[in-house]
Amino acid sequence: KSGLDPGGAWHAWGMACLKAGNLSSAREKFNRCLKPPMDLNQLNHGSRLVQDVIQYLESTVKPILITDDDYFTTLRELEATLRTRSLSLEMMCEGKIQHNSYYQECLFYLHSYGTNLAIISFYMRHDCMREALLHLLNKESPSEVFIEGIFIPSYETGKLHMLENLLETIDPGLESWGVYLIAACKYLQRKSYYHILYELQQFMKDHVRAAMTCIRFFTHGAKSYTELGGKQTWLLKIKDHLKVYLQEVSRSSGRKKMTFTFRKKMSATDVSRHINTVDLQMEVTKFLHQCESSGTSQMTGSSLPTLFGNNNMKMDVACKVILEGKNIEEGFGIAFRVLQDFQLEATEVYSKVAKQLVKQQKYSEIRQLLKCVNESGVATKNDGDNIILNCLNEFKSIPAEDLDNLIQDMDSDENKIQAYVMCNKLRSAYLVSVKQEKARAVQLVQQVRQLAESSGDDVVKAICAQWL
């Protein structure tokens, strides 16, 4: 008469029937107020009313656990045990629920009015992981339901291995679980749970991604190459994963084409290249670890460069290796291989090293560097000269004797003149200029005279004028 929503009354009546043990009557009452969800895959457990029903049914019937102290049980407790045993969710030894009316009743309400997540969570609560997985597959539920309902509860309760065994039992090739497993990996990566991620990737036999996770274990958080020296087992694991992947690829290419849709693929050449990178990183790690231990190490950057970074970082590795040895020659071989393997801009690296040496006032080592560059066999005629010119561009404060030595080491007279001009040594520039072929000498001396005039060097200006 008052036009109020009767839903609340039906629900209360239904609960009263449940409590009285009248299950069929409760179903009829709830049918008038409970509705199935619009979207079965929504990430919740359905309406509050359905949850109340399930909660009541589950709380009414506890598992019966017989203990050795049963003979202390009072008569009243024994009576209660006998009365509820027929209805209870009795746990069998392997942890499954015996089918009884209350268990069936929960499933009736969940299947009629609950979401897929609610059904799966119910199965998981009662150790029926297999049923939860089969329900997920049959309903083709999205991966969020798998993560929320099955995956998170499994690793939080230490049942990840049990989950993995069941996934394999249901589908030995894991193909039907591919979408769910990839989603689980992404979730773990977002959460930075890398140890669980690595375990899962090994279970998936996703060797390429497992190798990538090992790279993170190797590089993450390390502040020195001494630390990286202690983490070299990860480098061996990266190699193992990549080698196993190569074996699998070569095995499957001989047979009918195998489709591993969810495992990361990579060409054999790329895998070989990565194995080569790992080998080189091992050498770099051993070398720099040694340098740090013996105290020859001087460079301290904000981040630690490794060969797993971008090209700039690889160039930093090459610089570090050249600069941190006892002398330039000691690390040059490894650095040269880094430059060759990754086709890096060698002159840029050498110039960077030379500038560091100027800062450290190790002028004789710059000459050592130029010797190594020239003997490397791939340097072009001007490489050495360009390294020196790049240095002079930034540093005007090199002592006169060292400066002269460096400029004398240059190959091309033209470059020597340019270097002398950059350092404002106009007299030296004049002396080299007049040795050139006549027409070119005239041009060069005229340039030196103009510079002398603009800088107010009357002596050099007069010499040039006289020669001309």
mmCIF file of N, CA and C in Angstrom, residues 93-199:
data_model
loop_
_atom_site.group_PDB
_atom_site.id
_atom_site.type_symbol
_atom_site.label_atom_id
_atom_site.label_comp_id
_atom_site.label_asym_id
_atom_site.label_seq_id
_atom_site.Cartn_x
_atom_site.Cartn_y
_atom_site.Cartn_z
ATOM 1 N N CYS A 93 40.647 -35.960 2.916
ATOM 2 C CA CYS A 93 42.075 -35.847 3.210
ATOM 3 C C CYS A 93 42.813 -35.016 2.169
ATOM 4 N N GLU A 94 42.384 -35.066 0.881
ATOM 5 C CA GLU A 94 43.141 -34.290 -0.105
ATOM 6 C C GLU A 94 42.639 -32.857 -0.210
ATOM 7 N N GLY A 95 41.768 -32.451 0.717
ATOM 8 C CA GLY A 95 41.386 -31.048 0.772
ATOM 9 C C GLY A 95 40.189 -30.706 -0.092
ATOM 10 N N LYS A 96 39.469 -31.692 -0.640
ATOM 11 C CA LYS A 96 38.282 -31.401 -1.455
ATOM 12 C C LYS A 96 37.042 -31.413 -0.565
ATOM 13 N N ILE A 97 35.990 -30.782 -1.045
ATOM 14 C CA ILE A 97 34.778 -30.720 -0.230
ATOM 15 C C ILE A 97 33.840 -31.849 -0.642
ATOM 16 N N GLN A 98 33.312 -32.554 0.341
ATOM 17 C CA GLN A 98 32.312 -33.563 0.011
ATOM 18 C C GLN A 98 31.037 -32.857 -0.422
ATOM 19 N N HIS A 99 30.395 -33.419 -1.415
ATOM 20 C CA HIS A 99 29.198 -32.738 -1.928
ATOM 21 C C HIS A 99 28.038 -32.958 -0.960
ATOM 22 N N ASN A 100 27.536 -31.882 -0.427
ATOM 23 C CA ASN A 100 26.409 -31.946 0.493
ATOM 24 C C ASN A 100 25.491 -30.778 0.188
ATOM 25 N N SER A 101 24.377 -30.734 0.853
ATOM 26 C CA SER A 101 23.338 -29.780 0.475
ATOM 27 C C SER A 101 23.781 -28.322 0.619
ATOM 28 N N TYR A 102 24.555 -27.993 1.678
ATOM 29 C CA TYR A 102 24.942 -26.589 1.854
ATOM 30 C C TYR A 102 25.944 -26.141 0.797
ATOM 31 N N TYR A 103 26.834 -27.055 0.459
ATOM 32 C CA TYR A 103 27.829 -26.751 -0.586
ATOM 33 C C TYR A 103 27.102 -26.520 -1.917
ATOM 34 N N GLN A 104 26.148 -27.434 -2.214
ATOM 35 C CA GLN A 104 25.364 -27.300 -3.454
ATOM 36 C C GLN A 104 24.540 -26.010 -3.448
ATOM 37 N N GLU A 105 24.089 -25.655 -2.257
ATOM 38 C CA GLU A 105 23.250 -24.445 -2.126
ATOM 39 C C GLU A 105 24.075 -23.201 -2.463
ATOM 40 N N CYS A 106 25.314 -23.147 -1.944
ATOM 41 C CA CYS A 106 26.209 -22.021 -2.262
ATOM 42 C C CYS A 106 26.377 -21.903 -3.767
ATOM 43 N N LEU A 107 26.642 -23.058 -4.397
ATOM 44 C CA LEU A 107 26.865 -23.040 -5.846
ATOM 45 C C LEU A 107 25.606 -22.627 -6.596
ATOM 46 N N PHE A 108 24.440 -23.039 -6.102
ATOM 47 C CA PHE A 108 23.193 -22.640 -6.766
ATOM 48 C C PHE A 108 23.063 -21.109 -6.781
ATOM 49 N N TYR A 109 23.279 -20.479 -5.616
ATOM 50 C CA TYR A 109 23.145 -19.008 -5.553
ATOM 51 C C TYR A 109 24.229 -18.309 -6.371
ATOM 52 N N LEU A 110 25.448 -18.852 -6.302
ATOM 53 C CA LEU A 110 26.543 -18.219 -7.061
ATOM 54 C C LEU A 110 26.292 -18.303 -8.565
ATOM 55 N N HIS A 111 25.877 -19.487 -9.048
ATOM 56 C CA HIS A 111 25.637 -19.642 -10.488
ATOM 57 C C HIS A 111 24.407 -18.861 -10.950
ATOM 58 N N SER A 112 23.439 -18.701 -10.051
ATOM 59 C CA SER A 112 22.223 -17.970 -10.441
ATOM 60 C C SER A 112 22.400 -16.460 -10.356
ATOM 61 N N TYR A 113 23.097 -15.986 -9.319
ATOM 62 C CA TYR A 113 23.130 -14.528 -9.072
ATOM 63 C C TYR A 113 24.544 -13.945 -8.912
ATOM 64 N N GLY A 114 25.568 -14.792 -8.965
ATOM 65 C CA GLY A 114 26.925 -14.291 -8.687
ATOM 66 C C GLY A 114 27.730 -14.031 -9.950
ATOM 67 N N THR A 115 28.855 -13.366 -9.790
ATOM 68 C CA THR A 115 29.769 -13.105 -10.917
ATOM 69 C C THR A 115 30.737 -14.296 -11.045
ATOM 70 N N ASN A 116 31.428 -14.358 -12.169
ATOM 71 C CA ASN A 116 32.439 -15.418 -12.339
ATOM 72 C C ASN A 116 33.508 -15.331 -11.258
ATOM 73 N N LEU A 117 33.868 -14.087 -10.880
ATOM 74 C CA LEU A 117 34.892 -13.909 -9.846
ATOM 75 C C LEU A 117 34.412 -14.490 -8.510
ATOM 76 N N ALA A 118 33.110 -14.299 -8.215
ATOM 77 C CA ALA A 118 32.560 -14.823 -6.952
ATOM 78 C C ALA A 118 32.602 -16.353 -6.945
ATOM 79 N N ILE A 119 32.246 -16.963 -8.086
ATOM 80 C CA ILE A 119 32.244 -18.444 -8.174
ATOM 81 C C ILE A 119 33.675 -18.973 -8.011
ATOM 82 N N ILE A 120 34.616 -18.344 -8.751
ATOM 83 C CA ILE A 120 36.017 -18.778 -8.709
ATOM 84 C C ILE A 120 36.590 -18.598 -7.305
ATOM 85 N N SER A 121 36.278 -17.462 -6.671
ATOM 86 C CA SER A 121 36.785 -17.206 -5.313
ATOM 87 C C SER A 121 36.240 -18.236 -4.318
ATOM 88 N N PHE A 122 34.982 -18.646 -4.524
ATOM 89 C CA PHE A 122 34.378 -19.664 -3.656
ATOM 90 C C PHE A 122 35.150 -20.985 -3.789
ATOM 91 N N TYR A 123 35.390 -21.381 -5.025
ATOM 92 C CA TYR A 123 36.161 -22.614 -5.252
ATOM 93 C C TYR A 123 37.539 -22.523 -4.595
ATOM 94 N N MET A 124 38.189 -21.371 -4.758
ATOM 95 C CA MET A 124 39.548 -21.198 -4.201
ATOM 96 C C MET A 124 39.530 -21.259 -2.673
ATOM 97 N N ARG A 125 38.489 -20.657 -2.080
ATOM 98 C CA ARG A 125 38.397 -20.667 -0.610
ATOM 99 C C ARG A 125 38.302 -22.089 -0.075
ATOM 100 N N HIS A 126 37.702 -22.961 -0.883
ATOM 101 C CA HIS A 126 37.477 -24.334 -0.406
ATOM 102 C C HIS A 126 38.426 -25.330 -1.069
ATOM 103 N N ASP A 127 39.607 -24.809 -1.469
ATOM 104 C CA ASP A 127 40.668 -25.674 -2.016
ATOM 105 C C ASP A 127 40.232 -26.459 -3.251
ATOM 106 N N CYS A 128 39.366 -25.868 -4.046
ATOM 107 C CA CYS A 128 38.965 -26.533 -5.294
ATOM 108 C C CYS A 128 39.561 -25.750 -6.470
ATOM 109 N N MET A 129 40.886 -25.667 -6.487
ATOM 110 C CA MET A 129 41.564 -24.858 -7.512
ATOM 111 C C MET A 129 41.281 -25.374 -8.924
ATOM 112 N N ARG A 130 41.216 -26.699 -9.058
ATOM 113 C CA ARG A 130 40.966 -27.276 -10.381
ATOM 114 C C ARG A 130 39.623 -26.803 -10.931
ATOM 115 N N GLU A 131 38.586 -26.851 -10.063
ATOM 116 C CA GLU A 131 37.246 -26.405 -10.492
ATOM 117 C C GLU A 131 37.264 -24.927 -10.867
ATOM 118 N N ALA A 132 38.037 -24.123 -10.075
ATOM 119 C CA ALA A 132 38.131 -22.682 -10.358
ATOM 120 C C ALA A 132 38.730 -22.461 -11.746
ATOM 121 N N LEU A 133 39.782 -23.213 -12.067
ATOM 122 C CA LEU A 133 40.457 -23.059 -13.364
ATOM 123 C C LEU A 133 39.541 -23.499 -14.515
ATOM 124 N N LEU A 134 38.846 -24.613 -14.313
ATOM 125 C CA LEU A 134 37.956 -25.105 -15.376
ATOM 126 C C LEU A 134 36.807 -24.136 -15.614
ATOM 127 N N HIS A 135 36.295 -23.537 -14.520
ATOM 128 C CA HIS A 135 35.216 -22.551 -14.675
ATOM 129 C C HIS A 135 35.724 -21.347 -15.481
ATOM 130 N N LEU A 136 36.932 -20.897 -15.142
ATOM 131 C CA LEU A 136 37.546 -19.755 -15.854
ATOM 132 C C LEU A 136 37.636 -20.053 -17.350
ATOM 133 N N LEU A 137 38.116 -21.264 -17.669
ATOM 134 C CA LEU A 137 38.271 -21.635 -19.093
ATOM 135 C C LEU A 137 36.924 -21.745 -19.794
ATOM 136 N N ASN A 138 35.969 -22.434 -19.140
ATOM 137 C CA ASN A 138 34.655 -22.652 -19.781
ATOM 138 C C ASN A 138 33.940 -21.350 -20.066
ATOM 139 N N LYS A 139 34.060 -20.406 -19.150
ATOM 140 C CA LYS A 139 33.355 -19.124 -19.317
ATOM 141 C C LYS A 139 34.187 -18.127 -20.122
ATOM 142 N N GLU A 140 35.422 -18.529 -20.497
ATOM 143 C CA GLU A 140 36.344 -17.639 -21.234
ATOM 144 C C GLU A 140 36.440 -16.272 -20.556
ATOM 145 N N SER A 141 36.592 -16.301 -19.251
ATOM 146 C CA SER A 141 36.656 -15.047 -18.488
ATOM 147 C C SER A 141 37.926 -14.281 -18.830
ATOM 148 N N PRO A 142 37.886 -12.944 -18.699
ATOM 149 C CA PRO A 142 39.077 -12.145 -19.022
ATOM 150 C C PRO A 142 40.199 -12.378 -18.004
ATOM 151 N N SER A 143 41.403 -11.972 -18.380
ATOM 152 C CA SER A 143 42.574 -12.264 -17.540
ATOM 153 C C SER A 143 42.499 -11.584 -16.172
ATOM 154 N N GLU A 144 41.776 -10.458 -16.071
ATOM 155 C CA GLU A 144 41.669 -9.775 -14.758
ATOM 156 C C GLU A 144 41.027 -10.695 -13.723
ATOM 157 N N VAL A 145 40.052 -11.517 -14.184
ATOM 158 C CA VAL A 145 39.376 -12.449 -13.261
ATOM 159 C C VAL A 145 40.372 -13.516 -12.786
ATOM 160 N N PHE A 146 41.236 -13.975 -13.705
ATOM 161 C CA PHE A 146 42.274 -14.960 -13.341
ATOM 162 C C PHE A 146 43.224 -14.371 -12.298
ATOM 163 N N ILE A 147 43.681 -13.130 -12.556
ATOM 164 C CA ILE A 147 44.645 -12.486 -11.643
ATOM 165 C C ILE A 147 44.024 -12.343 -10.258
ATOM 166 N N GLU A 148 42.833 -11.751 -10.237
ATOM 167 C CA GLU A 148 42.162 -11.414 -8.972
ATOM 168 C C GLU A 148 41.712 -12.664 -8.219
ATOM 169 N N GLY A 149 41.119 -13.615 -8.951
ATOM 170 C CA GLY A 149 40.470 -14.754 -8.291
ATOM 171 C C GLY A 149 41.388 -15.930 -8.024
ATOM 172 N N ILE A 150 42.370 -16.153 -8.925
ATOM 173 C CA ILE A 150 43.179 -17.368 -8.797
ATOM 174 C C ILE A 150 44.653 -17.069 -8.530
ATOM 175 N N PHE A 151 45.231 -16.168 -9.334
ATOM 176 C CA PHE A 151 46.685 -15.994 -9.276
ATOM 177 C C PHE A 151 47.152 -15.349 -7.965
ATOM 178 N N ILE A 152 46.533 -14.207 -7.605
ATOM 179 C CA ILE A 152 46.959 -13.512 -6.371
ATOM 180 C C ILE A 152 46.764 -14.424 -5.146
ATOM 181 N N PRO A 153 45.553 -15.047 -4.984
ATOM 182 C CA PRO A 153 45.401 -15.939 -3.825
ATOM 183 C C PRO A 153 46.424 -17.081 -3.818
ATOM 184 N N SER A 154 46.810 -17.567 -5.014
ATOM 185 C CA SER A 154 47.763 -18.705 -5.067
ATOM 186 C C SER A 154 49.132 -18.315 -4.543
ATOM 187 N N TYR A 155 49.673 -17.168 -5.035
ATOM 188 C CA TYR A 155 51.032 -16.861 -4.563
ATOM 189 C C TYR A 155 51.020 -16.301 -3.145
ATOM 190 N N GLU A 156 49.902 -15.682 -2.739
ATOM 191 C CA GLU A 156 49.849 -15.151 -1.370
ATOM 192 C C GLU A 156 49.783 -16.273 -0.337
ATOM 193 N N THR A 157 49.232 -17.430 -0.739
ATOM 194 C CA THR A 157 49.131 -18.545 0.220
ATOM 195 C C THR A 157 50.179 -19.613 -0.060
ATOM 196 N N GLY A 158 51.170 -19.272 -0.893
ATOM 197 C CA GLY A 158 52.263 -20.208 -1.168
ATOM 198 C C GLY A 158 51.857 -21.405 -2.004
ATOM 199 N N LYS A 159 50.827 -21.219 -2.854
ATOM 200 C CA LYS A 159 50.352 -22.368 -3.658
ATOM 201 C C LYS A 159 50.651 -22.185 -5.142
ATOM 202 N N LEU A 160 51.688 -21.416 -5.448
ATOM 203 C CA LEU A 160 52.001 -21.144 -6.852
ATOM 204 C C LEU A 160 52.387 -22.436 -7.584
ATOM 205 N N HIS A 161 53.151 -23.311 -6.903
ATOM 206 C CA HIS A 161 53.556 -24.571 -7.551
ATOM 207 C C HIS A 161 52.348 -25.453 -7.829
ATOM 208 N N MET A 162 51.409 -25.447 -6.889
ATOM 209 C CA MET A 162 50.185 -26.238 -7.061
ATOM 210 C C MET A 162 49.420 -25.719 -8.283
ATOM 211 N N LEU A 163 49.339 -24.384 -8.402
ATOM 212 C CA LEU A 163 48.657 -23.774 -9.551
ATOM 213 C C LEU A 163 49.351 -24.193 -10.846
ATOM 214 N N GLU A 164 50.683 -24.091 -10.846
ATOM 215 C CA GLU A 164 51.444 -24.437 -12.057
ATOM 216 C C GLU A 164 51.202 -25.892 -12.453
ATOM 217 N N ASN A 165 51.196 -26.796 -11.460
ATOM 218 C CA ASN A 165 50.959 -28.224 -11.750
ATOM 219 C C ASN A 165 49.588 -28.447 -12.371
ATOM 220 N N LEU A 166 48.589 -27.735 -11.835
ATOM 221 C CA LEU A 166 47.221 -27.899 -12.363
ATOM 222 C C LEU A 166 47.103 -27.344 -13.780
ATOM 223 N N LEU A 167 47.726 -26.186 -14.020
ATOM 224 C CA LEU A 167 47.675 -25.604 -15.366
ATOM 225 C C LEU A 167 48.246 -26.601 -16.378
ATOM 226 N N GLU A 168 49.335 -27.265 -15.978
ATOM 227 C CA GLU A 168 50.006 -28.211 -16.870
ATOM 228 C C GLU A 168 49.174 -29.483 -17.038
ATOM 229 N N THR A 169 48.500 -29.902 -15.955
ATOM 230 C CA THR A 169 47.672 -31.113 -16.030
ATOM 231 C C THR A 169 46.509 -30.891 -16.985
ATOM 232 N N ILE A 170 45.868 -29.710 -16.881
ATOM 233 C CA ILE A 170 44.702 -29.426 -17.721
ATOM 234 C C ILE A 170 45.114 -29.235 -19.180
ATOM 235 N N ASP A 171 46.249 -28.557 -19.410
ATOM 236 C CA ASP A 171 46.731 -28.360 -20.785
ATOM 237 C C ASP A 171 48.266 -28.422 -20.781
ATOM 238 N N PRO A 172 48.827 -29.598 -21.091
ATOM 239 C CA PRO A 172 50.293 -29.768 -21.009
ATOM 240 C C PRO A 172 51.080 -28.753 -21.853
ATOM 241 N N GLY A 173 50.510 -28.293 -22.968
ATOM 242 C CA GLY A 173 51.223 -27.309 -23.807
ATOM 243 C C GLY A 173 51.056 -25.881 -23.318
ATOM 244 N N LEU A 174 50.155 -25.675 -22.328
ATOM 245 C CA LEU A 174 49.860 -24.357 -21.713
ATOM 246 C C LEU A 174 49.252 -23.340 -22.684
ATOM 247 N N GLU A 175 48.948 -23.768 -23.920
ATOM 248 C CA GLU A 175 48.461 -22.796 -24.917
ATOM 249 C C GLU A 175 47.163 -22.115 -24.480
ATOM 250 N N SER A 176 46.246 -22.906 -23.887
ATOM 251 C CA SER A 176 44.960 -22.295 -23.502
ATOM 252 C C SER A 176 45.114 -21.321 -22.335
ATOM 253 N N TRP A 177 46.276 -21.389 -21.652
ATOM 254 C CA TRP A 177 46.518 -20.472 -20.524
ATOM 255 C C TRP A 177 47.365 -19.273 -20.934
ATOM 256 N N GLY A 178 47.789 -19.227 -22.197
ATOM 257 C CA GLY A 178 48.738 -18.194 -22.651
ATOM 258 C C GLY A 178 48.356 -16.781 -22.260
ATOM 259 N N VAL A 179 47.109 -16.393 -22.576
ATOM 260 C CA VAL A 179 46.654 -15.014 -22.288
ATOM 261 C C VAL A 179 46.743 -14.727 -20.794
ATOM 262 N N TYR A 180 46.344 -15.725 -19.980
ATOM 263 C CA TYR A 180 46.330 -15.532 -18.530
ATOM 264 C C TYR A 180 47.757 -15.431 -17.974
ATOM 265 N N LEU A 181 48.651 -16.260 -18.503
ATOM 266 C CA LEU A 181 50.029 -16.259 -17.999
ATOM 267 C C LEU A 181 50.751 -14.963 -18.347
ATOM 268 N N ILE A 182 50.533 -14.472 -19.577
ATOM 269 C CA ILE A 182 51.161 -13.195 -19.970
ATOM 270 C C ILE A 182 50.628 -12.069 -19.080
ATOM 271 N N ALA A 183 49.311 -12.091 -18.818
ATOM 272 C CA ALA A 183 48.717 -11.060 -17.951
ATOM 273 C C ALA A 183 49.319 -11.138 -16.546
ATOM 274 N N ALA A 184 49.545 -12.364 -16.060
ATOM 275 C CA ALA A 184 50.147 -12.539 -14.725
ATOM 276 C C ALA A 184 51.561 -11.964 -14.706
ATOM 277 N N CYS A 185 52.308 -12.188 -15.794
ATOM 278 C CA CYS A 185 53.682 -11.646 -15.872
ATOM 279 C C CYS A 185 53.656 -10.117 -15.843
ATOM 280 N N LYS A 186 52.733 -9.530 -16.602
ATOM 281 C CA LYS A 186 52.635 -8.057 -16.635
ATOM 282 C C LYS A 186 52.280 -7.514 -15.255
ATOM 283 N N TYR A 187 51.373 -8.217 -14.574
ATOM 284 C CA TYR A 187 50.963 -7.800 -13.230
ATOM 285 C C TYR A 187 52.157 -7.817 -12.276
ATOM 286 N N LEU A 188 52.938 -8.911 -12.333
ATOM 287 C CA LEU A 188 54.104 -9.042 -11.440
ATOM 288 C C LEU A 188 55.145 -7.978 -11.739
ATOM 289 N N GLN A 189 55.285 -7.646 -13.034
ATOM 290 C CA GLN A 189 56.257 -6.615 -13.415
ATOM 291 C C GLN A 189 55.824 -5.256 -12.873
ATOM 292 N N ARG A 190 54.514 -4.961 -12.996
ATOM 293 C CA ARG A 190 53.994 -3.686 -12.454
ATOM 294 C C ARG A 190 54.244 -3.589 -10.962
ATOM 295 N N LYS A 191 54.091 -4.727 -10.278
ATOM 296 C CA LYS A 191 54.256 -4.747 -8.825
ATOM 297 C C LYS A 191 55.729 -4.854 -8.415
ATOM 298 N N SER A 192 56.618 -5.049 -9.393
ATOM 299 C CA SER A 192 58.059 -5.270 -9.137
ATOM 300 C C SER A 192 58.317 -6.540 -8.326
ATOM 301 N N TYR A 193 57.474 -7.572 -8.537
ATOM 302 C CA TYR A 193 57.699 -8.873 -7.888
ATOM 303 C C TYR A 193 58.537 -9.732 -8.838
ATOM 304 N N TYR A 194 59.809 -9.377 -8.970
ATOM 305 C CA TYR A 194 60.612 -9.997 -10.035
ATOM 306 C C TYR A 194 60.987 -11.451 -9.739
ATOM 307 N N HIS A 195 61.081 -11.829 -8.470
ATOM 308 C CA HIS A 195 61.440 -13.216 -8.174
ATOM 309 C C HIS A 195 60.296 -14.162 -8.540
ATOM 310 N N ILE A 196 59.064 -13.746 -8.231
ATOM 311 C CA ILE A 196 57.909 -14.581 -8.623
ATOM 312 C C ILE A 196 57.809 -14.581 -10.151
ATOM 313 N N LEU A 197 58.048 -13.425 -10.764
ATOM 314 C CA LEU A 197 57.997 -13.310 -12.231
ATOM 315 C C LEU A 197 58.982 -14.297 -12.865
ATOM 316 N N TYR A 198 60.193 -14.325 -12.331
ATOM 317 C CA TYR A 198 61.223 -15.198 -12.905
ATOM 318 C C TYR A 198 60.821 -16.668 -12.769
ATOM 319 N N GLU A 199 60.255 -17.004 -11.612
ATOM 320 C CA GLU A 199 59.805 -18.390 -11.399
ATOM 321 C C GLU A 199 58.713 -18.760 -12.409
#
